[in-house]
PDB file of C-alpha atoms in Angstrom:
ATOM      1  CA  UNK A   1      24.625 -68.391  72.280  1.00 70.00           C
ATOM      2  CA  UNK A   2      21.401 -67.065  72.635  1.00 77.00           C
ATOM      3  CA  UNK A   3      20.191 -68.137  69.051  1.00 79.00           C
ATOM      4  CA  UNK A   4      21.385 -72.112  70.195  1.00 80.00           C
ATOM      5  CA  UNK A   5      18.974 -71.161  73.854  1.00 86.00           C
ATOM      6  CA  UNK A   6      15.764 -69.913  72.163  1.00 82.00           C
ATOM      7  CA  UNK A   7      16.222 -72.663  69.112  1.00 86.00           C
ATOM      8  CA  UNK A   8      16.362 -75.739  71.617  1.00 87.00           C
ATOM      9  CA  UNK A   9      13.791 -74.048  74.244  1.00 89.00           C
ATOM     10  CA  UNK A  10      11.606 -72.184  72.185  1.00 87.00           C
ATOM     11  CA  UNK A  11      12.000 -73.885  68.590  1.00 84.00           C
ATOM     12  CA  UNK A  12       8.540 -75.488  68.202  1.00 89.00           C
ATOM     13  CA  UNK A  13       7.074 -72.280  68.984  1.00 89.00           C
ATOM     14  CA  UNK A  14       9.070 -70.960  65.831  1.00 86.00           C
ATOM     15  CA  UNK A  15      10.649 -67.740  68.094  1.00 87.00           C
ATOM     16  CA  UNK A  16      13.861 -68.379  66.785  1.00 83.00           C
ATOM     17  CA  UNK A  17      12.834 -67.944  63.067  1.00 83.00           C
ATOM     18  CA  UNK A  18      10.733 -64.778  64.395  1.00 80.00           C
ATOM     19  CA  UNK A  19      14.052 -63.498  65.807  1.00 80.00           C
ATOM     20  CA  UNK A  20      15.698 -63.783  62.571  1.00 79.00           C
ATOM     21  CA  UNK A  21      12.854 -61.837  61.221  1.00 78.00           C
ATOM     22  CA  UNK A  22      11.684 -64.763  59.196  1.00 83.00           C
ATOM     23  CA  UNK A  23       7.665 -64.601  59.842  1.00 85.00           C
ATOM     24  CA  UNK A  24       6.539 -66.548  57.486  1.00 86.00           C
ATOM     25  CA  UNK A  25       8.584 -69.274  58.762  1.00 86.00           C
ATOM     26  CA  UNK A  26       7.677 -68.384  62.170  1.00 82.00           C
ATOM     27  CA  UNK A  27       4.146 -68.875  61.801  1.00 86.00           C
ATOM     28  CA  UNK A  28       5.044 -72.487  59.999  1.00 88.00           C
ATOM     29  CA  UNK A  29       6.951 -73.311  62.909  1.00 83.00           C
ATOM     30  CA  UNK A  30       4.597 -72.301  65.122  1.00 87.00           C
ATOM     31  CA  UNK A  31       1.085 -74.113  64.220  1.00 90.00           C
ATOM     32  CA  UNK A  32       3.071 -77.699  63.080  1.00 90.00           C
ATOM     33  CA  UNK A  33       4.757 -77.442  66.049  1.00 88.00           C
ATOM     34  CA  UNK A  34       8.343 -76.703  64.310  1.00 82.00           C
ATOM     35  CA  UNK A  35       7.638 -79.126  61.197  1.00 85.00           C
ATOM     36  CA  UNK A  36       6.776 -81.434  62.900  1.00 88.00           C
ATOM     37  CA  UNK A  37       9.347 -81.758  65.163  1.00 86.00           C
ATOM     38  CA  UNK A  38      11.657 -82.240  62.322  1.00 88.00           C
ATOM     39  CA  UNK A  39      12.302 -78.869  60.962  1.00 84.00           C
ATOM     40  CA  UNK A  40      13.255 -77.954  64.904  1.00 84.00           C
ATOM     41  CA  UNK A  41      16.038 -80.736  65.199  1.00 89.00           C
ATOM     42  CA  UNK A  42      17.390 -79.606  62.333  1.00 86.00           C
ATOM     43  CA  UNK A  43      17.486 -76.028  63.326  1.00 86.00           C
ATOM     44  CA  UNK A  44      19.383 -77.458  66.747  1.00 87.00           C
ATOM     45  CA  UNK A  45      21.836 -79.428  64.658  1.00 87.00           C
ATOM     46  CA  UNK A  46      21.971 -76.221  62.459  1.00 83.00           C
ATOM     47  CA  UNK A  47      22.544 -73.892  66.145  1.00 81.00           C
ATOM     48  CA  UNK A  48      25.116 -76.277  67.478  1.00 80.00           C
ATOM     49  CA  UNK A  49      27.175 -75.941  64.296  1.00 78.00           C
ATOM     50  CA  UNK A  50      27.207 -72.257  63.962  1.00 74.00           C
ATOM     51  CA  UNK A  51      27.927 -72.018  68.127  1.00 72.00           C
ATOM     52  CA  UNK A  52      30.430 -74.275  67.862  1.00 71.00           C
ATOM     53  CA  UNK A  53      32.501 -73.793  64.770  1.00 63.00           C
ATOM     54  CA  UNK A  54      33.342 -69.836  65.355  1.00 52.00           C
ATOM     55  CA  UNK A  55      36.647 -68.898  65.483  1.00 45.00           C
ATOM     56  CA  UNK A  56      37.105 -68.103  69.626  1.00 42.00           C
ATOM     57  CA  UNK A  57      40.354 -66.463  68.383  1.00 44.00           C
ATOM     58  CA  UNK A  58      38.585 -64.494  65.972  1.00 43.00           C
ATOM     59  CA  UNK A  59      39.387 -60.875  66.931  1.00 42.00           C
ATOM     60  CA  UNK A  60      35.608 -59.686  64.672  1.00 47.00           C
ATOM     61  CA  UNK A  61      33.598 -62.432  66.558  1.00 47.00           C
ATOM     62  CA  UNK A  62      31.230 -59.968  67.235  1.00 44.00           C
ATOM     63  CA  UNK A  63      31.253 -58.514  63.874  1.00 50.00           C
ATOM     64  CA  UNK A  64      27.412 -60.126  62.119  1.00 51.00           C
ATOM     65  CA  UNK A  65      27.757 -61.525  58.463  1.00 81.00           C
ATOM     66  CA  UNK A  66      24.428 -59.643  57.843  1.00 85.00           C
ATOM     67  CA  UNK A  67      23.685 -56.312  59.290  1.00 91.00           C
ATOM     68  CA  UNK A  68      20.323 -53.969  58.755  1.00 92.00           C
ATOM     69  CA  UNK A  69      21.181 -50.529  57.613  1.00 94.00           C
ATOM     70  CA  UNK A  70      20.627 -47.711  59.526  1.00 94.00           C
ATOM     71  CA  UNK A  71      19.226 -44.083  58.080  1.00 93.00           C
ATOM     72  CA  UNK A  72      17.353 -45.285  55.259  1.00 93.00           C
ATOM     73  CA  UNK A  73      14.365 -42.671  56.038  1.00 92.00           C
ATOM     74  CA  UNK A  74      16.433 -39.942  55.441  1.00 94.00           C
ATOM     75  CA  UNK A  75      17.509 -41.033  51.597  1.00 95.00           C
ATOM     76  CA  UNK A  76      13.873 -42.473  50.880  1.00 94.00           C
ATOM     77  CA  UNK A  77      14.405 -40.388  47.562  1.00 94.00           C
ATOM     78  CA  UNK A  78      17.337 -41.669  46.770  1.00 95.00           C
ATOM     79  CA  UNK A  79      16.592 -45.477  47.079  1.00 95.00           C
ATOM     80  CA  UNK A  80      13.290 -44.669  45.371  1.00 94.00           C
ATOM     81  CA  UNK A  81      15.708 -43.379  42.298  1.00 95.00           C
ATOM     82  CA  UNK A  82      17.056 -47.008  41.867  1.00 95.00           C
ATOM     83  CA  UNK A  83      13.933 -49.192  42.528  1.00 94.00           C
ATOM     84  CA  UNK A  84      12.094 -50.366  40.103  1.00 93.00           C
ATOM     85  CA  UNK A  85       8.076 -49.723  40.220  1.00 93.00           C
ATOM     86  CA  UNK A  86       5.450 -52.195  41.070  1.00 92.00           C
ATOM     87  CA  UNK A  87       2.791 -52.362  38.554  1.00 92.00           C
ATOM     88  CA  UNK A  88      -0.161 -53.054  41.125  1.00 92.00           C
ATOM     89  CA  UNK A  89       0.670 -50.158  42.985  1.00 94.00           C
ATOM     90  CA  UNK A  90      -0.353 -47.981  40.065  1.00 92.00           C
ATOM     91  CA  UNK A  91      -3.610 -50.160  39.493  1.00 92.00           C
ATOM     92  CA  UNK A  92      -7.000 -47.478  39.521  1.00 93.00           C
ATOM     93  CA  UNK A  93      -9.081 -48.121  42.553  1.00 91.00           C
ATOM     94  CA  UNK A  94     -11.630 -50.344  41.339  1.00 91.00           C
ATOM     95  CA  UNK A  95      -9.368 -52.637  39.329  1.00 92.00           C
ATOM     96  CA  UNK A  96      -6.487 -52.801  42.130  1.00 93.00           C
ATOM     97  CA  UNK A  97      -9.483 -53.627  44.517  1.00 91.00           C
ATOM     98  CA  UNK A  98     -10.973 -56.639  41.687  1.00 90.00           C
ATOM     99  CA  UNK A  99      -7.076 -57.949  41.361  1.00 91.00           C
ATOM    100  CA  UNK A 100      -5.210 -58.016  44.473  1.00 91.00           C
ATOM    101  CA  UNK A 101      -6.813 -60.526  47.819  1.00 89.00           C
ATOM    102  CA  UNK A 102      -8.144 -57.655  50.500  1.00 90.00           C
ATOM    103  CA  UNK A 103      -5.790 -56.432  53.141  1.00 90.00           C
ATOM    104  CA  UNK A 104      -2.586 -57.396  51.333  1.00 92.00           C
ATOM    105  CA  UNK A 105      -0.043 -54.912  51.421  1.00 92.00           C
ATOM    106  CA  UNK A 106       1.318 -54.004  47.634  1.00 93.00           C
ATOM    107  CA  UNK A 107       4.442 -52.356  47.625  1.00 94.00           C
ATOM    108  CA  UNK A 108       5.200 -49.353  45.096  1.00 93.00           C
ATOM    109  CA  UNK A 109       8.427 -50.573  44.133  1.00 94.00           C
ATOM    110  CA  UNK A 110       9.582 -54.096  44.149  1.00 92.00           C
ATOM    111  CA  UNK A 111      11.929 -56.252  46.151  1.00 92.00           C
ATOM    112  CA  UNK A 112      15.561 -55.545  45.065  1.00 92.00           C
ATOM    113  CA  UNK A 113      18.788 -57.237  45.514  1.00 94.00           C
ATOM    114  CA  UNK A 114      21.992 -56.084  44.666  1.00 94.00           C
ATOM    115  CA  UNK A 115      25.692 -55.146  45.124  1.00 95.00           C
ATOM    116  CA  UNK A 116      26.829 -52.701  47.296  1.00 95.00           C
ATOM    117  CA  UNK A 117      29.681 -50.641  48.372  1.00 96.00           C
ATOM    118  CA  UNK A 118      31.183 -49.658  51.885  1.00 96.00           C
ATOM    119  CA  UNK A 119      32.454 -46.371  52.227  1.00 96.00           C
ATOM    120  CA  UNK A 120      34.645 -45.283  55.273  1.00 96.00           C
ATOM    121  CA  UNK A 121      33.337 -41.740  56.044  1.00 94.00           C
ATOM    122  CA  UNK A 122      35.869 -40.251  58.269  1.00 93.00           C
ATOM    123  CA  UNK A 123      34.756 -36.675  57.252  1.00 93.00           C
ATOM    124  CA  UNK A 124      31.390 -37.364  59.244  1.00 92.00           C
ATOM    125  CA  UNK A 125      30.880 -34.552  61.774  1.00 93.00           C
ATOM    126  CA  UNK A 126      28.324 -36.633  63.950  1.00 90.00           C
ATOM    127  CA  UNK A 127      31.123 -39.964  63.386  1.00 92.00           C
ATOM    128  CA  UNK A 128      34.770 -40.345  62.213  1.00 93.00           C
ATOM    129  CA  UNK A 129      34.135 -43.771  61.749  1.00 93.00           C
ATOM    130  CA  UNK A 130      31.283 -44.055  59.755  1.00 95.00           C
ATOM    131  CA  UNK A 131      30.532 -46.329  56.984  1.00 96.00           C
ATOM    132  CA  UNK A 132      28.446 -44.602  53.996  1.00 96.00           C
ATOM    133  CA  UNK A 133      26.576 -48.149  52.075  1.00 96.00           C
ATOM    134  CA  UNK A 134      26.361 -46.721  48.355  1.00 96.00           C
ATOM    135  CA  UNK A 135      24.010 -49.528  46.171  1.00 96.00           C
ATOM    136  CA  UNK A 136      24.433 -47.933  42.715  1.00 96.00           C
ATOM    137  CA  UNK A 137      26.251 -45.363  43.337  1.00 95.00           C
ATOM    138  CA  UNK A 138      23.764 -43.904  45.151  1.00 96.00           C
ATOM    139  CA  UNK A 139      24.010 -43.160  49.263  1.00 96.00           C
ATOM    140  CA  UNK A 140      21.177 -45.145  50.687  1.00 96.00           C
ATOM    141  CA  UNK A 141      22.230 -45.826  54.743  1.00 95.00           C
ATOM    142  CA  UNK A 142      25.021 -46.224  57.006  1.00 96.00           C
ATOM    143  CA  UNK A 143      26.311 -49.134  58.786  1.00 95.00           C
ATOM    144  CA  UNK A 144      25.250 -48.832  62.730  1.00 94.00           C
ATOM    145  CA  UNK A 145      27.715 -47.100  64.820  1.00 92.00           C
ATOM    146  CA  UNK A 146      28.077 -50.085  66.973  1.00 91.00           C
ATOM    147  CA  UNK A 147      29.446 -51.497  64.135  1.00 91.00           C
ATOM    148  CA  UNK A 148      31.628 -49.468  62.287  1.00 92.00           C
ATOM    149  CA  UNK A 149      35.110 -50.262  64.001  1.00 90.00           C
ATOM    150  CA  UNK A 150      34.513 -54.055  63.370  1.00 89.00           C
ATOM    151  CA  UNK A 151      33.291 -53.713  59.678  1.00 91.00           C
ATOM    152  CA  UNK A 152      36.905 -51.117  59.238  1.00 91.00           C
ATOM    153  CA  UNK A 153      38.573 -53.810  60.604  1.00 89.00           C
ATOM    154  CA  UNK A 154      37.211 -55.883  58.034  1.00 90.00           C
ATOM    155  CA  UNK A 155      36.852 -54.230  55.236  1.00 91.00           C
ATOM    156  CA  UNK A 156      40.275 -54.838  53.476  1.00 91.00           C
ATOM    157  CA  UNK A 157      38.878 -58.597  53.370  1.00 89.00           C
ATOM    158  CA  UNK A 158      35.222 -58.443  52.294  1.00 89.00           C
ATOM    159  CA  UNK A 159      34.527 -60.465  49.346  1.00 89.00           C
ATOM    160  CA  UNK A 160      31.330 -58.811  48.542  1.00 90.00           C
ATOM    161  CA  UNK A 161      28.087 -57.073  49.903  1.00 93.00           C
ATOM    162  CA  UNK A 162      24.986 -57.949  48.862  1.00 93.00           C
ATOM    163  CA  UNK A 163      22.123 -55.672  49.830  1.00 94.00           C
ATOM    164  CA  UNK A 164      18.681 -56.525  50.033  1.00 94.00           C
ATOM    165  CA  UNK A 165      15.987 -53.360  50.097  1.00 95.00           C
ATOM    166  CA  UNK A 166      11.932 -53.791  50.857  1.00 93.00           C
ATOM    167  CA  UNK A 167       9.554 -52.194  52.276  1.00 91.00           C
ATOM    168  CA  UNK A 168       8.607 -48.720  51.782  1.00 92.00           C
ATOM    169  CA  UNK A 169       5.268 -46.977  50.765  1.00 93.00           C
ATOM    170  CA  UNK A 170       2.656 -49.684  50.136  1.00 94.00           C
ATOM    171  CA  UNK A 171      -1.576 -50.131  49.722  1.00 94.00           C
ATOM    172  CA  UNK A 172      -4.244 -52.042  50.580  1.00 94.00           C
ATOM    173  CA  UNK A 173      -8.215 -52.690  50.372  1.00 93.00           C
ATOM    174  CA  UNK A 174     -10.689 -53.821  52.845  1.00 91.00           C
ATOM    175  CA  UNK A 175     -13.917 -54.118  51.310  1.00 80.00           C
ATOM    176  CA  UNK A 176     -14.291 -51.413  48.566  1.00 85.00           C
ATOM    177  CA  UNK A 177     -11.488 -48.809  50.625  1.00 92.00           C
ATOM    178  CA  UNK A 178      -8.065 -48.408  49.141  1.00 93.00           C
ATOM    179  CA  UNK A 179      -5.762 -47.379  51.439  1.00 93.00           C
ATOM    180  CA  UNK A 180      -2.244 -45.797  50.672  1.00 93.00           C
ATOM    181  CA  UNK A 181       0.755 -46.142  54.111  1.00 91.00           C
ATOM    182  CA  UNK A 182       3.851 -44.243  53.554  1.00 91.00           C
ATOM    183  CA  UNK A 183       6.736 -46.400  55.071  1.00 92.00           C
ATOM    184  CA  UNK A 184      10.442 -46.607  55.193  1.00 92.00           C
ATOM    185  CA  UNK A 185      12.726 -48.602  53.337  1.00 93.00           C
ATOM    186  CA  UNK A 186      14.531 -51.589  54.930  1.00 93.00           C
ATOM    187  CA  UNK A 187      17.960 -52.596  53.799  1.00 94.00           C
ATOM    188  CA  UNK A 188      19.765 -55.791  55.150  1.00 94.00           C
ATOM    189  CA  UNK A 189      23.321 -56.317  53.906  1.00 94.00           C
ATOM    190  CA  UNK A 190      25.083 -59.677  53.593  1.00 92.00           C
ATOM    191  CA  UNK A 191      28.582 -60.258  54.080  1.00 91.00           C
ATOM    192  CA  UNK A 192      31.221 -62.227  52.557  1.00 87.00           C
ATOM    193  CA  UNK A 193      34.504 -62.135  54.268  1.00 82.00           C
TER     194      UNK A 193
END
């Protein structure tokens, strides 16, 4: 409901595409005036679809098809052990500074997507029904606790999870300054029911 409100009111202004943490789009939205007009109506055709054609019977209607992991910052090791590196984050100084455009952020490791694997946790001494999200193998988040009872519910029925992890320690230059920012990964899981 509230994506169809901000899409129809606010969809020139691109605020719906900011909300869905698409910036990039955002900011195209936002100085052509949502494409032109054109790129809005579509999003509104788009809205009224996905308003309209849910399930009202649908006992997970709240349950999200894509849902941002929660706890990355305390397994930053352990996603760092299945990322791959980014060579221009191990660039010396002086060449990093001649071949990457000033104040763009350079990750150390690179975008990654991949399969991964929900765990019911009911060991968990801070939640009985927490959901471990294993990429690899490897423990890497949890699903939010706001979530968990809807993704159980679920889970017998998922298709697939996809998992899509950024972010994390990057660098930049202004002028002739290299700067290094350590940062947390961000995982966003898609899925397919």
């Amino acid at each position: 409901m509230v994506n169809l409100i901000v899409t129809i009111f606010l969809g020139p202004l691109g605020v719906h595409k900011f909300l869905q943490k698409k910036t990039g789009m955002g900011f195209l939205y936002l100085f052509t005036c949502g494409l032109f007009g054109i790129g809005w109506i579509v999003d509104i055709v788009i809205a009224f679809h996905n308003f309209f054609s849910k399930n009202p019977k649908n006992a997970n209607k709240n349950l999200p098809l894509s849902i941002n992991v929660v706890g990355e910052k305390f397994y930053k090791n352990e996603i760092a052990s299945i990322m791959s590196g980014n060579r221009f984050y191990s660039l010396p100084d002086d060449e990093f500074i001649r071949r990457v455009e000033s104040r763009k952020r350079i990750y150390r490791f690179k975008y990654r997507e991949a399969e991964a694997a929900l765990v019911p946790e009911p060991s968990n001494q801070h939640d009985k029904n927490a959901i471990m999200v294993l990429v690899d193998n490897v423990h890497v988040g949890y699903i939010p606790a706001d979530q968990c009872i809807d993704v159980k519910n679920v889970l017998p029925k998922i298709k697939s999870v996809t998992a899509e992890i950024h972010g994390g320690d990057y660098k930049y230059h202004t002028n002739n300054d290299v700067f290094k920012t350590e940062d947390d990964f961000s995982i966003d899981l898609y899925l397919t029911i």
